[in-house]
PDB file of C-alpha atoms and ligand atoms in Angstrom:
ATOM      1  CA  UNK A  24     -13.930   9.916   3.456  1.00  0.00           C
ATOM      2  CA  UNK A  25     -14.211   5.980   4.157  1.00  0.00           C
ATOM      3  CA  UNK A  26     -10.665   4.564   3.843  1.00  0.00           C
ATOM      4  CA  UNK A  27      -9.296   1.232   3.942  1.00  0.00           C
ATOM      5  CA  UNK A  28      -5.676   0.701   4.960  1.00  0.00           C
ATOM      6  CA  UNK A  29      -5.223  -2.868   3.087  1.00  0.00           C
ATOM      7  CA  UNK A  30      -1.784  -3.885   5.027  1.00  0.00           C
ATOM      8  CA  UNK A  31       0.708  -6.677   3.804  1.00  0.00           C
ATOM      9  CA  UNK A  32       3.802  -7.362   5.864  1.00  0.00           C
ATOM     10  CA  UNK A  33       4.574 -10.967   5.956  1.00  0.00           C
ATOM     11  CA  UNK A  34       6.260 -10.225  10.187  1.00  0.00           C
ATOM     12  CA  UNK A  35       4.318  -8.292  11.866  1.00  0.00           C
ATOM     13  CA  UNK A  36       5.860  -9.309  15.018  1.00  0.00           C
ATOM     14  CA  UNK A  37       8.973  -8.172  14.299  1.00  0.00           C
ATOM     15  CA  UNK A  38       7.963  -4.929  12.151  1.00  0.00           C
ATOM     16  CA  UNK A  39       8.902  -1.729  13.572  1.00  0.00           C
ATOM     17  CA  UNK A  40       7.815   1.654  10.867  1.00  0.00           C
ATOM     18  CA  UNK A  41       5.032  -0.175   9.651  1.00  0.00           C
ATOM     19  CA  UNK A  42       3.866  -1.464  13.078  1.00  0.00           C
ATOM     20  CA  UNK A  43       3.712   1.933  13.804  1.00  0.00           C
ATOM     21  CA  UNK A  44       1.791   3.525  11.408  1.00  0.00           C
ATOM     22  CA  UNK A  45      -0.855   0.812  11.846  1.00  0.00           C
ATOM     23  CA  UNK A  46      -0.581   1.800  15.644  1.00  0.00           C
ATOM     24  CA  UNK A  47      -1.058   5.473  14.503  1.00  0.00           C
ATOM     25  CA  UNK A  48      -4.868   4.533  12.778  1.00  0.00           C
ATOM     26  CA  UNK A  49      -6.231   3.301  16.057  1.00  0.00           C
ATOM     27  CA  UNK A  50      -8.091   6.089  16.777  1.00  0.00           C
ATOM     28  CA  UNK A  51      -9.375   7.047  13.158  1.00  0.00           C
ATOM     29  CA  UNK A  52     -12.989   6.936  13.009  1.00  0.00           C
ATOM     30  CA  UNK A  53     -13.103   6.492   9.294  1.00  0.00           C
ATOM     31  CA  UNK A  54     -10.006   4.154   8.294  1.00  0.00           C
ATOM     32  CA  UNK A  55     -10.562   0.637   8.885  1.00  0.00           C
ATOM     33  CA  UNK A  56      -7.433  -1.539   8.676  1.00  0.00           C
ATOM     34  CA  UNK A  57      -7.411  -5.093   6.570  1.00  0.00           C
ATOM     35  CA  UNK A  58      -4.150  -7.050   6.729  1.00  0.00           C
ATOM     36  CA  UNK A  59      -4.097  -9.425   4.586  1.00  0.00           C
ATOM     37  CA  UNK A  60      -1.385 -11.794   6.182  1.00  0.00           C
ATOM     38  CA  UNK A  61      -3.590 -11.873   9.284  1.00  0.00           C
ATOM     39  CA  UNK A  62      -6.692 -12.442   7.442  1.00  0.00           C
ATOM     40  CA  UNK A  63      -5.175 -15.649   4.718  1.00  0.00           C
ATOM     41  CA  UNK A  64      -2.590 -17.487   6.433  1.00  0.00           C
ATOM     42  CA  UNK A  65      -3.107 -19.780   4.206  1.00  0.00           C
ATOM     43  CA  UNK A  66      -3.109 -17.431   1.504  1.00  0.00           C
ATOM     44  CA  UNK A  67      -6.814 -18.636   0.396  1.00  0.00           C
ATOM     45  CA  UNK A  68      -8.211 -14.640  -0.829  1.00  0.00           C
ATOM     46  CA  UNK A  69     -11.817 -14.729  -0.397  1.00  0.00           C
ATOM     47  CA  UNK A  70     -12.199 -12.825  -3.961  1.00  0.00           C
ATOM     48  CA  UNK A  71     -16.120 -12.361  -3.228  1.00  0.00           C
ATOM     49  CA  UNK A  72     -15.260 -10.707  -0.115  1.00  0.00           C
ATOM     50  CA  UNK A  73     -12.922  -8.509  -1.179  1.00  0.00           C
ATOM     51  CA  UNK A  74     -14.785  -7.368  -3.544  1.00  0.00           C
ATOM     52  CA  UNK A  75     -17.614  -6.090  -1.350  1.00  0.00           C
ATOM     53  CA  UNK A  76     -15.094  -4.868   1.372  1.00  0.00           C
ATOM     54  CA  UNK A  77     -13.271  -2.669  -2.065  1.00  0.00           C
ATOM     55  CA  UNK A  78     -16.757  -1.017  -3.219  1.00  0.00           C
ATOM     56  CA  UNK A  79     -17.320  -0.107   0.335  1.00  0.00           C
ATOM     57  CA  UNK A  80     -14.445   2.540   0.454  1.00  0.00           C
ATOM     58  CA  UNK A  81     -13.946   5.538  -1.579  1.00  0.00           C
ATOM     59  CA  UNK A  82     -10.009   5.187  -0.656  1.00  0.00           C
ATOM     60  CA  UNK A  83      -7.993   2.712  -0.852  1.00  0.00           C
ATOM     61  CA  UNK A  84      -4.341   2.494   0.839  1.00  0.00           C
ATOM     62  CA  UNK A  85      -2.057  -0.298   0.252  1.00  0.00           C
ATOM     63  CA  UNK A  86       0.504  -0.429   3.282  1.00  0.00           C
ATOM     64  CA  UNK A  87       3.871  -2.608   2.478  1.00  0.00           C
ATOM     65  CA  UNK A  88       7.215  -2.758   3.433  1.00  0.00           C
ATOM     66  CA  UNK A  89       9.713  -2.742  -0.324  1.00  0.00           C
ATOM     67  CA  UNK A  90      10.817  -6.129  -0.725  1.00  0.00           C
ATOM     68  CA  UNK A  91      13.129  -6.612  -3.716  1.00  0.00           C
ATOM     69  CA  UNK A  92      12.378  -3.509  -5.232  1.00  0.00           C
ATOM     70  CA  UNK A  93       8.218  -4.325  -5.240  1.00  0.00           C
ATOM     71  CA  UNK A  94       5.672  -5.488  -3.062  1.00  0.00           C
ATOM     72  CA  UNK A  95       5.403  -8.566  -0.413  1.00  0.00           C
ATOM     73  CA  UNK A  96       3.939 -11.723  -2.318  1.00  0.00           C
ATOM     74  CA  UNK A  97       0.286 -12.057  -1.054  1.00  0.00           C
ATOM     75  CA  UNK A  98       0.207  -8.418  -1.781  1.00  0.00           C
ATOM     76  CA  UNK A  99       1.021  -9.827  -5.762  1.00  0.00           C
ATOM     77  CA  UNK A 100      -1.937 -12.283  -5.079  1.00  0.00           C
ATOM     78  CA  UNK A 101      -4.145 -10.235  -4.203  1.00  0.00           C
ATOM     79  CA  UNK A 102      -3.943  -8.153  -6.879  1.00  0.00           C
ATOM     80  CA  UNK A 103      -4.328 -11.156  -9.273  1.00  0.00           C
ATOM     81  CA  UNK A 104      -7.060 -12.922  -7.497  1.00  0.00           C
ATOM     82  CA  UNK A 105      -9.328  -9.530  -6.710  1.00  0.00           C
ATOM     83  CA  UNK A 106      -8.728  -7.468 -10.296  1.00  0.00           C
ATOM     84  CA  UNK A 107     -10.589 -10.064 -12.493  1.00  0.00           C
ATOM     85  CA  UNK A 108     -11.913  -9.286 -15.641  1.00  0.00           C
ATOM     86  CA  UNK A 109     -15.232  -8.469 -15.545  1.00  0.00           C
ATOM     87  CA  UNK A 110     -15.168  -7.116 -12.077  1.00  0.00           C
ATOM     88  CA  UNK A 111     -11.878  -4.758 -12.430  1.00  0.00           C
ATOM     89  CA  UNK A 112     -11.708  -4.148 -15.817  1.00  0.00           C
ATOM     90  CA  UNK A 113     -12.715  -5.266 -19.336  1.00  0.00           C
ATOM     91  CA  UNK A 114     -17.026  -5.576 -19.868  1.00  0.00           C
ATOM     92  CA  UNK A 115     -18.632  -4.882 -16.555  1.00  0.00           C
ATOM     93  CA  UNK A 116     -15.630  -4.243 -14.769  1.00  0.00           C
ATOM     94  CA  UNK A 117     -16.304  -0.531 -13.592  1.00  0.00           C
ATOM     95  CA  UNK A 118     -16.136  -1.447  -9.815  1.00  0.00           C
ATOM     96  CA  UNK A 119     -13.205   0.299  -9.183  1.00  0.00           C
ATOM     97  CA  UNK A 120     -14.248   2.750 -11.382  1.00  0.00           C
ATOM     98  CA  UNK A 121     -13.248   6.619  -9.487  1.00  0.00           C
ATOM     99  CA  UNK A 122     -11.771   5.347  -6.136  1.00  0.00           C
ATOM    100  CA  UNK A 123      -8.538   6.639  -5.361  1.00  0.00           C
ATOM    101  CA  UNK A 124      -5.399   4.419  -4.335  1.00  0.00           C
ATOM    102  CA  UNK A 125      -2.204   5.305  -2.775  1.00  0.00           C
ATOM    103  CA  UNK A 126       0.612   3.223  -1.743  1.00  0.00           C
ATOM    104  CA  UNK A 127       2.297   3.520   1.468  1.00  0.00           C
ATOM    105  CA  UNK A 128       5.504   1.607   1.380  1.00  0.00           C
ATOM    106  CA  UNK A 129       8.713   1.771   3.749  1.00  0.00           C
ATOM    107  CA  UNK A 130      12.385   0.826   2.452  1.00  0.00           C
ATOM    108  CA  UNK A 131      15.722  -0.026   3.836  1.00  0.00           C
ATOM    109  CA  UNK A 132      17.265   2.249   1.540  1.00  0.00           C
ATOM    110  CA  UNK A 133      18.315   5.492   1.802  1.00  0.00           C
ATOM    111  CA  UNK A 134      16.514   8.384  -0.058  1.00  0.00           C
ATOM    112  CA  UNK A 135      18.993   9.200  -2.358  1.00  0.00           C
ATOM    113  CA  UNK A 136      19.791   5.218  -2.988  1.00  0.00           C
ATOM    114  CA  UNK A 137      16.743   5.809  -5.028  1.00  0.00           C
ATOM    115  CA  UNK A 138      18.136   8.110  -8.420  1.00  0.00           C
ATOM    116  CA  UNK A 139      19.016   7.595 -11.524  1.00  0.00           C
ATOM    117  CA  UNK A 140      22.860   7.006 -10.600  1.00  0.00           C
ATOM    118  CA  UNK A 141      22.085   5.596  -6.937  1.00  0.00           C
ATOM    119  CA  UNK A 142      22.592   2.261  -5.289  1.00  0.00           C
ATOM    120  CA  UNK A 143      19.613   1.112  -6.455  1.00  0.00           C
ATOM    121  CA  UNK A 144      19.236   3.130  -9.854  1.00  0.00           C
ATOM    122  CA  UNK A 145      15.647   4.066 -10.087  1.00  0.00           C
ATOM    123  CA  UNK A 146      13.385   5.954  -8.059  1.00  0.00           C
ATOM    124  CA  UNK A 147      10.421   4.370  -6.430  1.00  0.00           C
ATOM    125  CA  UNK A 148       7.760   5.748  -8.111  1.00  0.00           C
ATOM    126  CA  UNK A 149       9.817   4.206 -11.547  1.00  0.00           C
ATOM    127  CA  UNK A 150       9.796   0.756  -9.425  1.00  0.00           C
ATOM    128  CA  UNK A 151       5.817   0.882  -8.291  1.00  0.00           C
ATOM    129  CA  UNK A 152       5.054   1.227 -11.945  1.00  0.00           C
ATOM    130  CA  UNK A 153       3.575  -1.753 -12.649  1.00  0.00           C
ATOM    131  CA  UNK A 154       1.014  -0.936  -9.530  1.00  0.00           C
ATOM    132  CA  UNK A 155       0.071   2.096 -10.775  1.00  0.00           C
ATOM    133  CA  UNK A 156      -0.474   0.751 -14.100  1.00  0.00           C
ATOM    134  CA  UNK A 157      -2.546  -2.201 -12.823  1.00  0.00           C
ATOM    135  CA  UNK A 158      -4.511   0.660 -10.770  1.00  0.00           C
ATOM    136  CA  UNK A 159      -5.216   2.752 -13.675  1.00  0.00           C
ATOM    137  CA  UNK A 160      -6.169  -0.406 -16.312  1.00  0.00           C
ATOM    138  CA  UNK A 161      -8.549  -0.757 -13.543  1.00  0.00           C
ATOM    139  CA  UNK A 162     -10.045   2.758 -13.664  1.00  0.00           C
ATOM    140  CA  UNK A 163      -8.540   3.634 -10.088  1.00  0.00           C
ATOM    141  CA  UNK A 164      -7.156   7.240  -9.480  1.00  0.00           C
ATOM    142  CA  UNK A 165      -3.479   6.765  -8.453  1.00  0.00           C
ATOM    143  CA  UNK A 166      -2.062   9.353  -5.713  1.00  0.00           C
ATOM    144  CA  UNK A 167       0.849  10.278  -5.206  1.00  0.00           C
ATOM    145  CA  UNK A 168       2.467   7.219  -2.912  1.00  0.00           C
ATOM    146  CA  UNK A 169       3.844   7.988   0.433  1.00  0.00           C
ATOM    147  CA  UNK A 170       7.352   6.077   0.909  1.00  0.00           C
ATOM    148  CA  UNK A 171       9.641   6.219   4.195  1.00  0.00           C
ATOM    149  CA  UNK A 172      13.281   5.676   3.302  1.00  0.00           C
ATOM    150  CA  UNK A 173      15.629   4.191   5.742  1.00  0.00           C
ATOM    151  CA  UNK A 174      13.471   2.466   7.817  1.00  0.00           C
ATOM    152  CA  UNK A 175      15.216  -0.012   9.766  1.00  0.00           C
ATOM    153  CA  UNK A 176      17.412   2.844  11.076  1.00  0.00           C
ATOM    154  CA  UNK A 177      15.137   5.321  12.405  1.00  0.00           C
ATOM    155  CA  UNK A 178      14.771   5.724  16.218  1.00  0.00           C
ATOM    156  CA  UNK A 179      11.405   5.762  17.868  1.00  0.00           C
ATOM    157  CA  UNK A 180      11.435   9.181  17.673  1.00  0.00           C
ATOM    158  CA  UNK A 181      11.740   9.370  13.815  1.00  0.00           C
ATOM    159  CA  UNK A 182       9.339   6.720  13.736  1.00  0.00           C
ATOM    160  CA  UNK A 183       7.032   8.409  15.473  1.00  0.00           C
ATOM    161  CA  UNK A 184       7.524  11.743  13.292  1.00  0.00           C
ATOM    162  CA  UNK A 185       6.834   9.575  10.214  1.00  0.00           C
ATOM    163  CA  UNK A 186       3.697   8.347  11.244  1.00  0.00           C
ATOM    164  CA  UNK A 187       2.332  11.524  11.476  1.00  0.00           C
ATOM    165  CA  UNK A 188       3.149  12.137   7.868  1.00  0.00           C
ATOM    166  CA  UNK A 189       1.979   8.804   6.475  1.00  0.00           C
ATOM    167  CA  UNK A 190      -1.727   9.884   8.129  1.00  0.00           C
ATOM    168  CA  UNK A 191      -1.628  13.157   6.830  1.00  0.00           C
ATOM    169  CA  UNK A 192      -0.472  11.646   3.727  1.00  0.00           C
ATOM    170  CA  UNK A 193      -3.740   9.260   3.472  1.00  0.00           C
ATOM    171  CA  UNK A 194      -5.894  11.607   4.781  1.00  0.00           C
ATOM    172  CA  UNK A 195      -5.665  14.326   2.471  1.00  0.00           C
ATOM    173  CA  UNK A 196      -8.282  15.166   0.305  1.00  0.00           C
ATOM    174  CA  UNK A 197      -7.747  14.938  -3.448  1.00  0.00           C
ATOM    175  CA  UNK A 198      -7.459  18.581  -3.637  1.00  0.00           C
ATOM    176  CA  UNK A 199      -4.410  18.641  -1.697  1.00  0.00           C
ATOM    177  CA  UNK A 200      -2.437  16.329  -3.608  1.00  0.00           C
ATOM    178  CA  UNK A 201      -0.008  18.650  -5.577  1.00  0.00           C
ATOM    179  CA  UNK A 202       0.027  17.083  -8.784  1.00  0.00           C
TER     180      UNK A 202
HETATM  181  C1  FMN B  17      12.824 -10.066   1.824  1.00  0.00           C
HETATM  182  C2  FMN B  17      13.191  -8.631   1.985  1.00  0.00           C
HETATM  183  C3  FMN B  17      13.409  -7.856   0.868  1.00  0.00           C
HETATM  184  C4  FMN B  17      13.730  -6.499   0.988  1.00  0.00           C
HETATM  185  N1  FMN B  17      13.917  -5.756  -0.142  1.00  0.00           N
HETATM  186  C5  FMN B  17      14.188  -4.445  -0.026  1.00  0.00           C
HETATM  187  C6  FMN B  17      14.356  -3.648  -1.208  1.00  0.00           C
HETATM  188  O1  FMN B  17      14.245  -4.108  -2.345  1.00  0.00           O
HETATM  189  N2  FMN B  17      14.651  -2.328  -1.037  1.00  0.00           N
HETATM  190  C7  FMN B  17      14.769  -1.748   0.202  1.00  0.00           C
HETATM  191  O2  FMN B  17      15.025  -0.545   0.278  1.00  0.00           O
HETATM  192  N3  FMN B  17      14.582  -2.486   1.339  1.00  0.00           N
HETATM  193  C8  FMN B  17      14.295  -3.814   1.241  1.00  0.00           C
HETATM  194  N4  FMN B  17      14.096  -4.561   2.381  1.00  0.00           N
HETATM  195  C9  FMN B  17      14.076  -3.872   3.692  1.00  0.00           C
HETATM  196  C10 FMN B  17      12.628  -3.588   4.124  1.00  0.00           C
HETATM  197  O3  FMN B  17      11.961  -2.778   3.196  1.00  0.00           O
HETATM  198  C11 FMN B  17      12.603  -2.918   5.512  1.00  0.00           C
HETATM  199  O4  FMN B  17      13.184  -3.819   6.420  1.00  0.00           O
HETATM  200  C12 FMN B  17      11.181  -2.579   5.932  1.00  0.00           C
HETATM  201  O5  FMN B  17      10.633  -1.592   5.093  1.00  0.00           O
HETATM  202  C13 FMN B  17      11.140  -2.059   7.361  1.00  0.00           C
HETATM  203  O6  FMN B  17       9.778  -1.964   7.755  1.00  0.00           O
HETATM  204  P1  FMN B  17       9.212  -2.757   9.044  1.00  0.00           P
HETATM  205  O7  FMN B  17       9.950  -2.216  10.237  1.00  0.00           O
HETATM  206  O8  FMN B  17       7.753  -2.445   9.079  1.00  0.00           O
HETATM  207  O9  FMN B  17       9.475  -4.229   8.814  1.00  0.00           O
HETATM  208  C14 FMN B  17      13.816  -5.905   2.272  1.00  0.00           C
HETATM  209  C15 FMN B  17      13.605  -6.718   3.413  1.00  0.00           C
HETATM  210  C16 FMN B  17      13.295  -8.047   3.266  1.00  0.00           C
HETATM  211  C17 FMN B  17      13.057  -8.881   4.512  1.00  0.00           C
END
C-alpha cells in the first residue's frame, strides 16, 4: 500500500525517538517521507501541492512528537490550510474520501501518566480527539494511533525496539487493526 509518513517536529537536529523512526523508513519501498518543517520554513503550505501529494497515497501517517497535550503548530496549519471546504469536506470535498490515517506521536510522559487519575488525567487517544474528529468530518478512516511513552528516557536500545513497532504499526493492513 502507498504510504506517506507526513512528519512535523519543529528540531530535528536534536530529536532522538522520532529521528529514529524516520531513520527506520529508509529502506521502505512504498513509504515516502514529507516533513513539513523541512519543506515550509517559512511556514508558506503549498495547499495545491498537498493536495495532489494526499490523493496520491492510500495511507496517510502523521508523525509528531506531543507538545502540550496536542500536536506541533505547523502540524495545526496544515490541517487548516489543506482540509478546505470543498476539497476535504462539505460539496465536492470527497478527496479524502476512504484513505486511512494514523497518528504516530511520541511523549515525555509515562504510560500510566496518561489515565483517568494520572499526572496528566486523560489518555491520549481522549487528547488526539479533535484529530480524529477533523479526520472523520473529512471522510478519512482513523486507525488506531501508535504512541511511544517516555521518550526522552529510552536508551538506544529501547529506541531501537520501538521503531520496529511504529513500522509494523503503519504497515499493517486494515485487517489487522483489532478494532
Ligand atoms: C514544547 C514542548 C511541549 C511538550 N509537551 C509535552 C506534553 O504535553 N506531553 C508529553 O508527554 N511530553 C511533552 N513534551 C515532550 C516531548 O513530547 C518529547 O520530548 C518528544 O516526544 C521526544 O521525541 P524526540 O526525541 O523525537 O524529540 C513536550 C516537549 C516540548 C519541547
Amino acid at each position: 500500500m502507498k504510504t506517506i509518513v507526513i512528519v512535523a517536529h519543529p528540531n530535528l537536529k536534536e530529536s532522538r525517538a522520532n529521528k529514529t523512526f524516520i531513520d527506520s523508513l529508509s529502506e521502505q519501498s512504498h513509504i515516502d517521507i514529507h516533513n513539513l518543517y523541512q519543506k515550509y520554513p517559512d511556514w508558506n503550505i503549498d495547499v495545491e501541492r498537498e493536495h495532489q501529494l494526499l490523493l496520491e497515497y492510500q495511507r496517510i501517517v502523521l508523525l509528531f512528537p506531543f507538545y502540550w497535550y496536542s500536536s506541533p503548530p505547523l502540524l495545526k496549519k496544515w490541517f487548516d490550510d489543506v482540509m478546505v471546504y470543498g476539497w476535504a469536506f462539505g460539496p465536492g470535498g470527497d478527496h479524502l474520501k476512504g484513505k486511512e490515517f494514523i497518528i504516530a506521536t511520541t511523549t515525555g510522559g509515562k504510560r500510566k501518566e496518561y489515565q483517568a487519575g494520572g499526572r496528566n488525567w486523560f489518555t491520549i487517544s481522549e487528547l488526539l480527539r479533535p484529530m480524529q474528529t477533523t479526520i472523520q468530518r473529512c471522510n478519512g478512516t482513523f486507525l488506531p494511533s501508535f504512541v511511544m511513552y517516555n521518550a526522552n528516557l529510552a536508551d538506544e536500545a529501547q529506541l531501537t525496539i520501538e521503531a520496529g513497532k511504529f513500522l509494523n504499526h503503519i504497515k499493517s493492513p486494515l485487517e489487522a487493526f483489532d478494532m
